[in-house]
Coordinates of C-alpha atoms in Angstrom, one line a residue:
Chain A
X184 CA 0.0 0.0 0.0
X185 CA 1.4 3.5 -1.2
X186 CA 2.6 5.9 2.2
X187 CA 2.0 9.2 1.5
X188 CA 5.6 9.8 0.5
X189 CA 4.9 7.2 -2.4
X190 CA 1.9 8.8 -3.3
X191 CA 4.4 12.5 -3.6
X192 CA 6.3 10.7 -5.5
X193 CA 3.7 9.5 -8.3
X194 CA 2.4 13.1 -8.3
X195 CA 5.7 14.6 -9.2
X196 CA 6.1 12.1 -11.6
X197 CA 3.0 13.6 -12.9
X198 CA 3.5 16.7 -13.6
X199 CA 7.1 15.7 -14.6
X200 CA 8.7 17.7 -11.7
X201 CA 10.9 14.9 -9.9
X202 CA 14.1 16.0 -9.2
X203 CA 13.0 19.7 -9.7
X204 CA 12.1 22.1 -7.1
X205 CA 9.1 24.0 -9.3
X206 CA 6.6 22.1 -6.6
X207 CA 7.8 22.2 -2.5
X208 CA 7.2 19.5 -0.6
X209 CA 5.0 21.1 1.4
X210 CA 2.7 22.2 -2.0
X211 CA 2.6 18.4 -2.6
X212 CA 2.0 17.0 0.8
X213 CA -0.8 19.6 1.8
X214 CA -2.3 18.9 -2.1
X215 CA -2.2 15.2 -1.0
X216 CA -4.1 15.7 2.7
X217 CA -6.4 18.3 0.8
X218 CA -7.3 15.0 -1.1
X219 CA -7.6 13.2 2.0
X220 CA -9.8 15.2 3.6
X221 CA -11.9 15.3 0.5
X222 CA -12.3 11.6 0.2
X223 CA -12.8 11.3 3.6
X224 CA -16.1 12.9 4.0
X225 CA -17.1 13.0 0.3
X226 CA -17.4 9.3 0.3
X227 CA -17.3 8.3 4.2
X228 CA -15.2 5.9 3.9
X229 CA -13.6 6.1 7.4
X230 CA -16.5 4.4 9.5
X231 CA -15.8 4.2 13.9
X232 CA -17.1 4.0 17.0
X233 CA -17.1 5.6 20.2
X234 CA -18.5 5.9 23.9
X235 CA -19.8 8.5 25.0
X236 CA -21.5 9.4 28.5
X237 CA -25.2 9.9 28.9
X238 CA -25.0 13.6 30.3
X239 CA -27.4 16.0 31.7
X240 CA -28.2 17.4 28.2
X241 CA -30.3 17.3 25.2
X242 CA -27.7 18.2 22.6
X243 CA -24.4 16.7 22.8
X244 CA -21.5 18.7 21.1
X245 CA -19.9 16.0 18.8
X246 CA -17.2 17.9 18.1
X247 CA -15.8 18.2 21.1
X248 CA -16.7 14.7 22.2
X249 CA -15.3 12.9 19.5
X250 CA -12.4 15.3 17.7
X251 CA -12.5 13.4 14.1
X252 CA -16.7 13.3 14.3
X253 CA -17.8 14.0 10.8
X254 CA -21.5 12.7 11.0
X255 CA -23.3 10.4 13.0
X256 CA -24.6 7.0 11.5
X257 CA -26.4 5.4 14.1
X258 CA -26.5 5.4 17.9
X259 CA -26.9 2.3 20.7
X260 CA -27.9 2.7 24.4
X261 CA -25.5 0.5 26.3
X262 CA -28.2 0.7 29.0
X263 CA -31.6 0.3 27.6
X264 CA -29.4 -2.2 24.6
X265 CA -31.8 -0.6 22.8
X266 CA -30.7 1.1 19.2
X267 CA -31.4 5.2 19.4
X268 CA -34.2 6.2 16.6
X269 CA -33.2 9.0 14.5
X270 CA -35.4 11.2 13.2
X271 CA -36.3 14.6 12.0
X272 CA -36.8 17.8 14.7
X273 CA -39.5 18.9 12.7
X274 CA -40.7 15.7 13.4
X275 CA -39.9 16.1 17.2
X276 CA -41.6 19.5 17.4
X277 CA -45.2 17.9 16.4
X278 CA -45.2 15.3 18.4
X279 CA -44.7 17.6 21.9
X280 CA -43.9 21.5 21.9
X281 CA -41.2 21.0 24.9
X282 CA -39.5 17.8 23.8
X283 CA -36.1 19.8 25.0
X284 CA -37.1 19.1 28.1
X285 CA -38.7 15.5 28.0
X286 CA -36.8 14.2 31.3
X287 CA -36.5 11.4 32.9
X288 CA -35.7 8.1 31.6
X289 CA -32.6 7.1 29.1
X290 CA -32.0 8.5 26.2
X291 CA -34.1 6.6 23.2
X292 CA -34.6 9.2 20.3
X293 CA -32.0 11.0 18.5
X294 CA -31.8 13.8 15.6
X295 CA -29.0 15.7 13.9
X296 CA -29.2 19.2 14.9
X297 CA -26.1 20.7 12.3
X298 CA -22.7 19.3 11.4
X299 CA -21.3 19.6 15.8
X300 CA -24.7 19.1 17.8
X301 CA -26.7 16.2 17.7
X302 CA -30.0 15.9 20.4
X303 CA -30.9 13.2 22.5
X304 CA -34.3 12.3 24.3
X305 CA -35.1 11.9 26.9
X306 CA -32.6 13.2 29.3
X307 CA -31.9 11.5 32.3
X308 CA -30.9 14.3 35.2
X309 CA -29.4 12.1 37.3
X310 CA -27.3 10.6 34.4
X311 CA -25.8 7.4 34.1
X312 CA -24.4 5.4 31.5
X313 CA -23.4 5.6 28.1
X314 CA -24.2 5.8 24.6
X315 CA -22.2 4.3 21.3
X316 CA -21.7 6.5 18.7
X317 CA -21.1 5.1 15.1
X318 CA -20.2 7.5 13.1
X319 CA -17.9 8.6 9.8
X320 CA -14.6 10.1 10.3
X321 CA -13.0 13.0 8.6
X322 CA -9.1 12.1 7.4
X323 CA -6.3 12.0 10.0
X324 CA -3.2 13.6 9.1
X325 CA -0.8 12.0 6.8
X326 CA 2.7 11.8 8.6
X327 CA 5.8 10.7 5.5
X328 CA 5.1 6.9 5.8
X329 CA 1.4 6.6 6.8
X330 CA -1.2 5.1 4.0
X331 CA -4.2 6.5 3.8
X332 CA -7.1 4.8 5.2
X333 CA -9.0 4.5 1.9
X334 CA -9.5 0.9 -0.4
X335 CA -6.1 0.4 -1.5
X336 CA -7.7 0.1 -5.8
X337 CA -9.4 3.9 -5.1
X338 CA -6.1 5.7 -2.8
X339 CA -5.0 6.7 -6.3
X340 CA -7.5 9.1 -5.9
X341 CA -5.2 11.3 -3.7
X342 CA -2.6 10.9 -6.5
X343 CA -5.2 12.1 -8.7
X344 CA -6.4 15.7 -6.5
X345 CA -3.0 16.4 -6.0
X346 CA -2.0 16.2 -9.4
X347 CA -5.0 18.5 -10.5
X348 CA -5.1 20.9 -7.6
X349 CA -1.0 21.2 -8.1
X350 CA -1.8 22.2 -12.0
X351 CA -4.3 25.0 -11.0
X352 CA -1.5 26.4 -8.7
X353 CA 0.5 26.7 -11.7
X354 CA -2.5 27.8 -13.5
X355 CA -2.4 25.3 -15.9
X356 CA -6.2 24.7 -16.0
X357 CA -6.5 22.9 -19.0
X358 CA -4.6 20.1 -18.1
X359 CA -6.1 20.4 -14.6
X360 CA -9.5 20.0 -15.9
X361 CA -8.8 16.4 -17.2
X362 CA -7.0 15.1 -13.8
X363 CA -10.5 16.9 -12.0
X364 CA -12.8 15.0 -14.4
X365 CA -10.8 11.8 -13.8
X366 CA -11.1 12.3 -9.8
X367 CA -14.4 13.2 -9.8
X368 CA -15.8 10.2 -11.9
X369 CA -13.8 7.8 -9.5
X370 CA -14.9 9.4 -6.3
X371 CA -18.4 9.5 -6.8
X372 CA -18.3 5.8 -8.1
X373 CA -16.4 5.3 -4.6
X374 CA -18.8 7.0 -3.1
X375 CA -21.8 4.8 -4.3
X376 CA -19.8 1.8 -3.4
X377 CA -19.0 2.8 0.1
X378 CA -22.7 2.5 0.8
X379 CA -23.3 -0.4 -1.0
X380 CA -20.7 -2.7 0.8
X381 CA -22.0 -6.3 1.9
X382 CA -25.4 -5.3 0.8
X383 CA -25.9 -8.7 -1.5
X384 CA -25.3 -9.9 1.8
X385 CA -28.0 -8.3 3.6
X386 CA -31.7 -10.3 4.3
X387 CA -34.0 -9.0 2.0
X388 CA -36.8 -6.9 3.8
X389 CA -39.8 -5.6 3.4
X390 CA -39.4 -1.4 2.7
X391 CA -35.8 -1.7 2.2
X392 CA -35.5 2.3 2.2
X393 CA -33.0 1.5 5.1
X394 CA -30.3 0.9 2.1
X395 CA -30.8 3.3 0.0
X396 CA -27.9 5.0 0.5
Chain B
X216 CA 4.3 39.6 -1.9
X217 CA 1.0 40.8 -4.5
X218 CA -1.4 40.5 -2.1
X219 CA -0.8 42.1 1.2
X220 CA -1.9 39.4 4.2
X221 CA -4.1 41.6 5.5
X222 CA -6.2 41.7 2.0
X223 CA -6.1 37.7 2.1
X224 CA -7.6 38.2 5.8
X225 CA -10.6 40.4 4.4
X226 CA -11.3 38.0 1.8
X227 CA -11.1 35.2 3.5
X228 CA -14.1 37.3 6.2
X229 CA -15.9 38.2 3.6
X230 CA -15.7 34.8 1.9
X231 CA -16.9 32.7 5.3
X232 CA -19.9 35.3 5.7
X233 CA -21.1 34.8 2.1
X234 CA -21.2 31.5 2.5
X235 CA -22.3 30.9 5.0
X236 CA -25.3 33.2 3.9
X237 CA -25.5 30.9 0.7
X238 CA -26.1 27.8 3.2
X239 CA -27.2 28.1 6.7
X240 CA -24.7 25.9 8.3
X241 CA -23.9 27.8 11.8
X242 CA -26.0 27.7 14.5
X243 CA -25.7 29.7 18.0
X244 CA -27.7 30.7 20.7
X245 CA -29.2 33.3 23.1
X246 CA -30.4 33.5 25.5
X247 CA -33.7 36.6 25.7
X248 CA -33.3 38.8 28.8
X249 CA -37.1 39.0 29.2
X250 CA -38.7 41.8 31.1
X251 CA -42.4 41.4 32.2
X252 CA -44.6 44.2 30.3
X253 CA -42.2 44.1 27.4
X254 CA -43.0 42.7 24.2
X255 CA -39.4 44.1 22.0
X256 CA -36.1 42.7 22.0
X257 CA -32.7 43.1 19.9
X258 CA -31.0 39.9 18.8
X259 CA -27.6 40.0 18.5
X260 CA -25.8 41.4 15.7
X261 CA -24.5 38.0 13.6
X262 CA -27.9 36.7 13.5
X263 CA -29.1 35.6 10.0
X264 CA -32.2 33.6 10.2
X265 CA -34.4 32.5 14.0
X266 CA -34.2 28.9 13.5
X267 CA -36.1 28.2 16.9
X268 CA -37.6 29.7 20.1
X269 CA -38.4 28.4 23.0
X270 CA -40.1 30.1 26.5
X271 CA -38.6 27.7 29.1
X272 CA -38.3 24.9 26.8
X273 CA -41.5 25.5 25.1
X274 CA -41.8 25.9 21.6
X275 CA -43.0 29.5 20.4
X276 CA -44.2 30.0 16.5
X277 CA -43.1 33.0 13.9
X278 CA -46.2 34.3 13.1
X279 CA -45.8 37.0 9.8
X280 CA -45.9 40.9 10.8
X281 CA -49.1 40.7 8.3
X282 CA -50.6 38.2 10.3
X283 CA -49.5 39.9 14.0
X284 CA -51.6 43.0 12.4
X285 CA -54.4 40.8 11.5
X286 CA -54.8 39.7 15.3
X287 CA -56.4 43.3 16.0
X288 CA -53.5 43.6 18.5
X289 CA -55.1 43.7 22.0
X290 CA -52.7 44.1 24.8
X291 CA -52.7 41.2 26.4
X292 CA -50.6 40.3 29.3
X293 CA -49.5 35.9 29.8
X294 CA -46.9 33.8 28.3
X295 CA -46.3 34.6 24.4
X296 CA -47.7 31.8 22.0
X297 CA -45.8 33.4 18.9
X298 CA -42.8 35.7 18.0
X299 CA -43.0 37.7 15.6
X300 CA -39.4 38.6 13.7
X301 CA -37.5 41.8 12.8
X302 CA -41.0 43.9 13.4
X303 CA -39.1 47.1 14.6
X304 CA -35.9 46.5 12.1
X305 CA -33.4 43.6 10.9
X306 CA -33.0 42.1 14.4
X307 CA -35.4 42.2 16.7
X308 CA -38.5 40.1 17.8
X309 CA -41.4 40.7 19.5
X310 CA -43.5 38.9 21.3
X311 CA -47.3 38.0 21.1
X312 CA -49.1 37.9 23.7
X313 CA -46.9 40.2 25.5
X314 CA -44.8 38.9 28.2
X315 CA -46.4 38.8 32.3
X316 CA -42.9 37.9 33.7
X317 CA -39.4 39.0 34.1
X318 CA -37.0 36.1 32.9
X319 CA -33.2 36.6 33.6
X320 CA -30.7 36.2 30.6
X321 CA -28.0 33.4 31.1
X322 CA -24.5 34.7 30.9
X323 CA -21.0 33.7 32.0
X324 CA -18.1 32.5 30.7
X325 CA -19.4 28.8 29.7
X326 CA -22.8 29.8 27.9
X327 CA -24.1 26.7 26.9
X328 CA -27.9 27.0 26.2
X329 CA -28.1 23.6 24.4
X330 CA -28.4 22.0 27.9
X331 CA -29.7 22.0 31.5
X332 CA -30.7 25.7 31.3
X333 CA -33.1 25.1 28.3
X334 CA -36.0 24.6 31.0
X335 CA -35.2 28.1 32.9
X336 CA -34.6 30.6 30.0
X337 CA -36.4 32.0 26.9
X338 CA -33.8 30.9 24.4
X339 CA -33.6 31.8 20.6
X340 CA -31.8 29.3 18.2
X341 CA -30.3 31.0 15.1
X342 CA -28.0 30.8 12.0
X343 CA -25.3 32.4 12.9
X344 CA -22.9 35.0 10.5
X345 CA -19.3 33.7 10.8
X346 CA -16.3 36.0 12.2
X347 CA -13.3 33.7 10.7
X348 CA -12.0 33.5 14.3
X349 CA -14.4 31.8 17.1
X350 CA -17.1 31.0 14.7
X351 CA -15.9 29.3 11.4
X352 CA -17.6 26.9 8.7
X353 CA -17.6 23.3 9.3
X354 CA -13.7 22.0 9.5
X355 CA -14.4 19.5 6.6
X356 CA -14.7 22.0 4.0
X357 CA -13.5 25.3 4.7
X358 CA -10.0 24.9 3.8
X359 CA -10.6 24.4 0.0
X360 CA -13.6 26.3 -0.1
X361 CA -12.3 29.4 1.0
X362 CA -9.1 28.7 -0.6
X363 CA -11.3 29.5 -4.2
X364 CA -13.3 32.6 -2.6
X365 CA -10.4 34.4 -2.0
X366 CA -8.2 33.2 -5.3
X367 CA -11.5 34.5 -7.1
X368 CA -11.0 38.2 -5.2
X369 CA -7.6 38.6 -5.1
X370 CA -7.4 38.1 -8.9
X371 CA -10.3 40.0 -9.9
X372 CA -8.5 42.8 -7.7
X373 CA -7.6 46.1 -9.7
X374 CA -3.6 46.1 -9.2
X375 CA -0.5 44.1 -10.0
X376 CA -2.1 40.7 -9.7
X377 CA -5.2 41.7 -11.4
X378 CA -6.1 38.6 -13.9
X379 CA -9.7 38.2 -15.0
X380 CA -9.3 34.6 -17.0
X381 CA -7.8 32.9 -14.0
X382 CA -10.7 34.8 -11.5
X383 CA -13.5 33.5 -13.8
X384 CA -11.2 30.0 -13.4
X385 CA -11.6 30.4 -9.5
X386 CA -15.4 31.5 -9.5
X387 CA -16.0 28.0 -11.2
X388 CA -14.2 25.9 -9.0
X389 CA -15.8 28.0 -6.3
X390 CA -19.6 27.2 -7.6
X391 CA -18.8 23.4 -8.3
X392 CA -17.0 23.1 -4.5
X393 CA -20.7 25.1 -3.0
X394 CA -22.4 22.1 -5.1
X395 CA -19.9 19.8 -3.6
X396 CA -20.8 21.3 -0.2
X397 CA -24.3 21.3 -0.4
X398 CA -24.3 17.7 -1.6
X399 CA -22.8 16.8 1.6
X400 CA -24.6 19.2 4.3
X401 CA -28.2 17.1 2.7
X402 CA -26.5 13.9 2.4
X403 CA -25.4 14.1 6.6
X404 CA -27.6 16.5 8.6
X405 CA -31.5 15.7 7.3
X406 CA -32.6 17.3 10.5
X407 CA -32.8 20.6 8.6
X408 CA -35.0 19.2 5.9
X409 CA -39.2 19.5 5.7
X410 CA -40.2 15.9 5.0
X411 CA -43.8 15.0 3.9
X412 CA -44.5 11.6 6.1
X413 CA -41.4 9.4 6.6
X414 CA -41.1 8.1 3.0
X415 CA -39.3 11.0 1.4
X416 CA -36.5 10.7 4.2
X417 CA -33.0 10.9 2.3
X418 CA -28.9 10.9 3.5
X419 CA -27.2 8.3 4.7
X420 CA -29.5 8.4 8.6
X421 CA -31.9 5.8 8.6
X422 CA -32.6 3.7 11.4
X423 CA -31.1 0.3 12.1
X424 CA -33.0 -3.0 11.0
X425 CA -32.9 -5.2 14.2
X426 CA -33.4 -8.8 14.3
X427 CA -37.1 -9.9 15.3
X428 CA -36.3 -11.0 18.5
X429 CA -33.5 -8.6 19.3
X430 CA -33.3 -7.5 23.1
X431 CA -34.8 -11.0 24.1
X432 CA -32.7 -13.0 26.8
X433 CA -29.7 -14.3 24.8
X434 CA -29.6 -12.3 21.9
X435 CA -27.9 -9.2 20.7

């Protein structure tokens, strides 16, 4: 699997720069993590898991809970062992005016307020327990021999949004353009295949909305 | 240097706030320091849209200045049913009935109204307007999307630099990275989205298919 220095390396060789110091390191490297970033949350590719505390709270700053939170994908009560439902707050709102404040018991329902908050219902005031969090990643930083944590047929996708977003530094958009088309077909196909992984696998089921990803 | 940092800086302000005007992405709160007789009060000044208000937790409803009118305003005294928004200029609401109590604002140095004090204050929930330095836009994209707003400036600038081909270049990749950014704000945070009945739901948040007998004794 190609470290990020590898993946430097096929750039240059890209834009027929090795050896020459038109491009600095640094251009390439933060080209490369730009990529990274891109992929990350473009496609979600990164899937993980964390525990978090029930708290005193309806909405529970992600963010700050989990540093590489990008977006939540489901939720599961370690207490109740009872899956959180997700829903809507507009959806919330109709069913009771003061659902902020709907105390008492463990959490059950869940929505996604904006990209850091996310709300929990019930809350329990005395709280106990806690609450894991599945949820898709944004990119780490690449250090000189780390890989990228992306299928190891798409990572040349970092090869190519470096290569393009180095040309338009240069302002060579024409060229650019081609390397952009080429990333973008492949990503968006990467994309549709993240969500799709194991689903031949899955039982079929009545209203299988669930999978439409 | 053709650009002086502190252009870059102003662009890169301006950039964030027009953005973030073109989707509503920030959110912030405040808390309403409520005074019993009083139906007027400012917001604060990087307020772009009330996304919610609550009166100790309870949900209050915009109702249209045309609307408010169409009441036959009587002055009546209780706890306000609706708000109605920027009736005496850009940021202010008032509200309707007008309010019979004092309610105190909640300050301090950890203000978080997204909490335990949602019960005890009148609160209003809003899209915030960026200021590059506490409040920025979401982490995942603001590096390459600003990077475009301000190439797009800074070339179009009247000076040394000045190139319109390459700015019209910029503006482009600026467009097609909002698309890009709007693609994923729907795709992730449906909470922001009317639905009609639960069919219409899209993004990658549905809820998990359990097994028939899940949460019996013995199985997970």
């Amino acid at each position: 699997m190609p470290t990020r220095d590898q993946i430097a390396v096929s750039v240059l060789e890209n834009l027929a720069s090795s050896g020459i110091d038109y491009y600095t390191s640094s251009d390439v490297n933060e080209a490369i993590q730009d990529g990274y970033d891109e992929v990350a949350v473009l496609t979600g590719c990164i899937q993980k898991s964390a525990t978090i505390n029930v708290a005193n709270t309806t909405y529970y700053d992600m963010l700050s809970l989990i540093p590489d939170y990008f977006a939540v994908v489901a939720a599961y009560n370690n207490t109740t062992l009872r899956w959180i439902l997700f829903d809507n707050l507009k959806v919330f709102d109709t069913v009771r005016i003061d659902w902020e404040t709907w105390a008492g018991m463990q959490p059950m329902f869940g929505s996604v307020s904006n990209f850091r908050y996310i709300a929990l219902v019930p809350i329990l005031i005395a709280a106990t327990g806690t609450i894991t969090i599945y949820y898709r990643a944004t990119a780490p930083t690449l250090a000189f021999s780390d890989t990228p944590l992306i299928h190891i047929d798409e990572q040349v996708l970092l090869e190519w949004y470096a290569t393009a977003d180095l040309l338009d530094q240069a302002q060579e958009f024409i060229k650019a353009d081609k390397w952009w088309t080429k990333y973008f077909k492949d990503v968006l196909k990467y994309k549709e295949r993240i969500g799709k992984l194991a689903k031949s696998d899955y039982l079929p089921v009545l209203g299988a909305g669930a999978y439409n990803l | 240097m053709i650009w002086s940092s502190s252009t870059i800086a102003r662009f890169t302000n301006t950039g964030e706030q027009e953005i973030a005007q073109m989707l509503n992405c920030l959110i912030a709160r405040y808390s309403v320091p409520v005074l019993a007789n009083t139906p007027t009060y400012a917001l604060p000044l990087d307020v772009l849209s009330i996304r919610r208000v609550t009166w100790l937790g309870r949900k209050k409803y915009p109702l249209p200045a045309r609307e408010y009118h169409n009441l036959n305003v009587v002055q009546v005294f209780s706890e306000p049913i609706f708000y109605v928004p920027n009736q005496q200029g850009r940021n202010t609401i008032r509200f309707h009935p007008i309010p019979s109590v004092s309610i105190a604002a909640y300050g301090g140095a950890n203000i978080n109204l997204f909490g335990p004090e949602i019960p005890n204050r009148v609160i209003v929930e809003y899209y915030q307007l960026p200021d590059s330095i506490t409040t920025q836009l979401p982490h995942y994209i603001r590096r390459r999307l600003i990077k475009y707003y301000v190439l797009k400036e800074c070339f179009a600038q009247e000076g040394n630099g000045q190139n319109l081909k390459v700015a019209a270049k910029m503006e482009e990749r600026f467009n097609f990275y909002m698309g890009i950014f709007r693609k994923i704000h729907s795709d992730h945070f449906i909470a922001e989205m009317n639905t009609l009945g639960q069919g219409n739901k899209v993004g990658i948040l549905a809820p998990p298919r359990l097994s028939y007998k899940f949460g019996e004794p013995g199985e997970f």
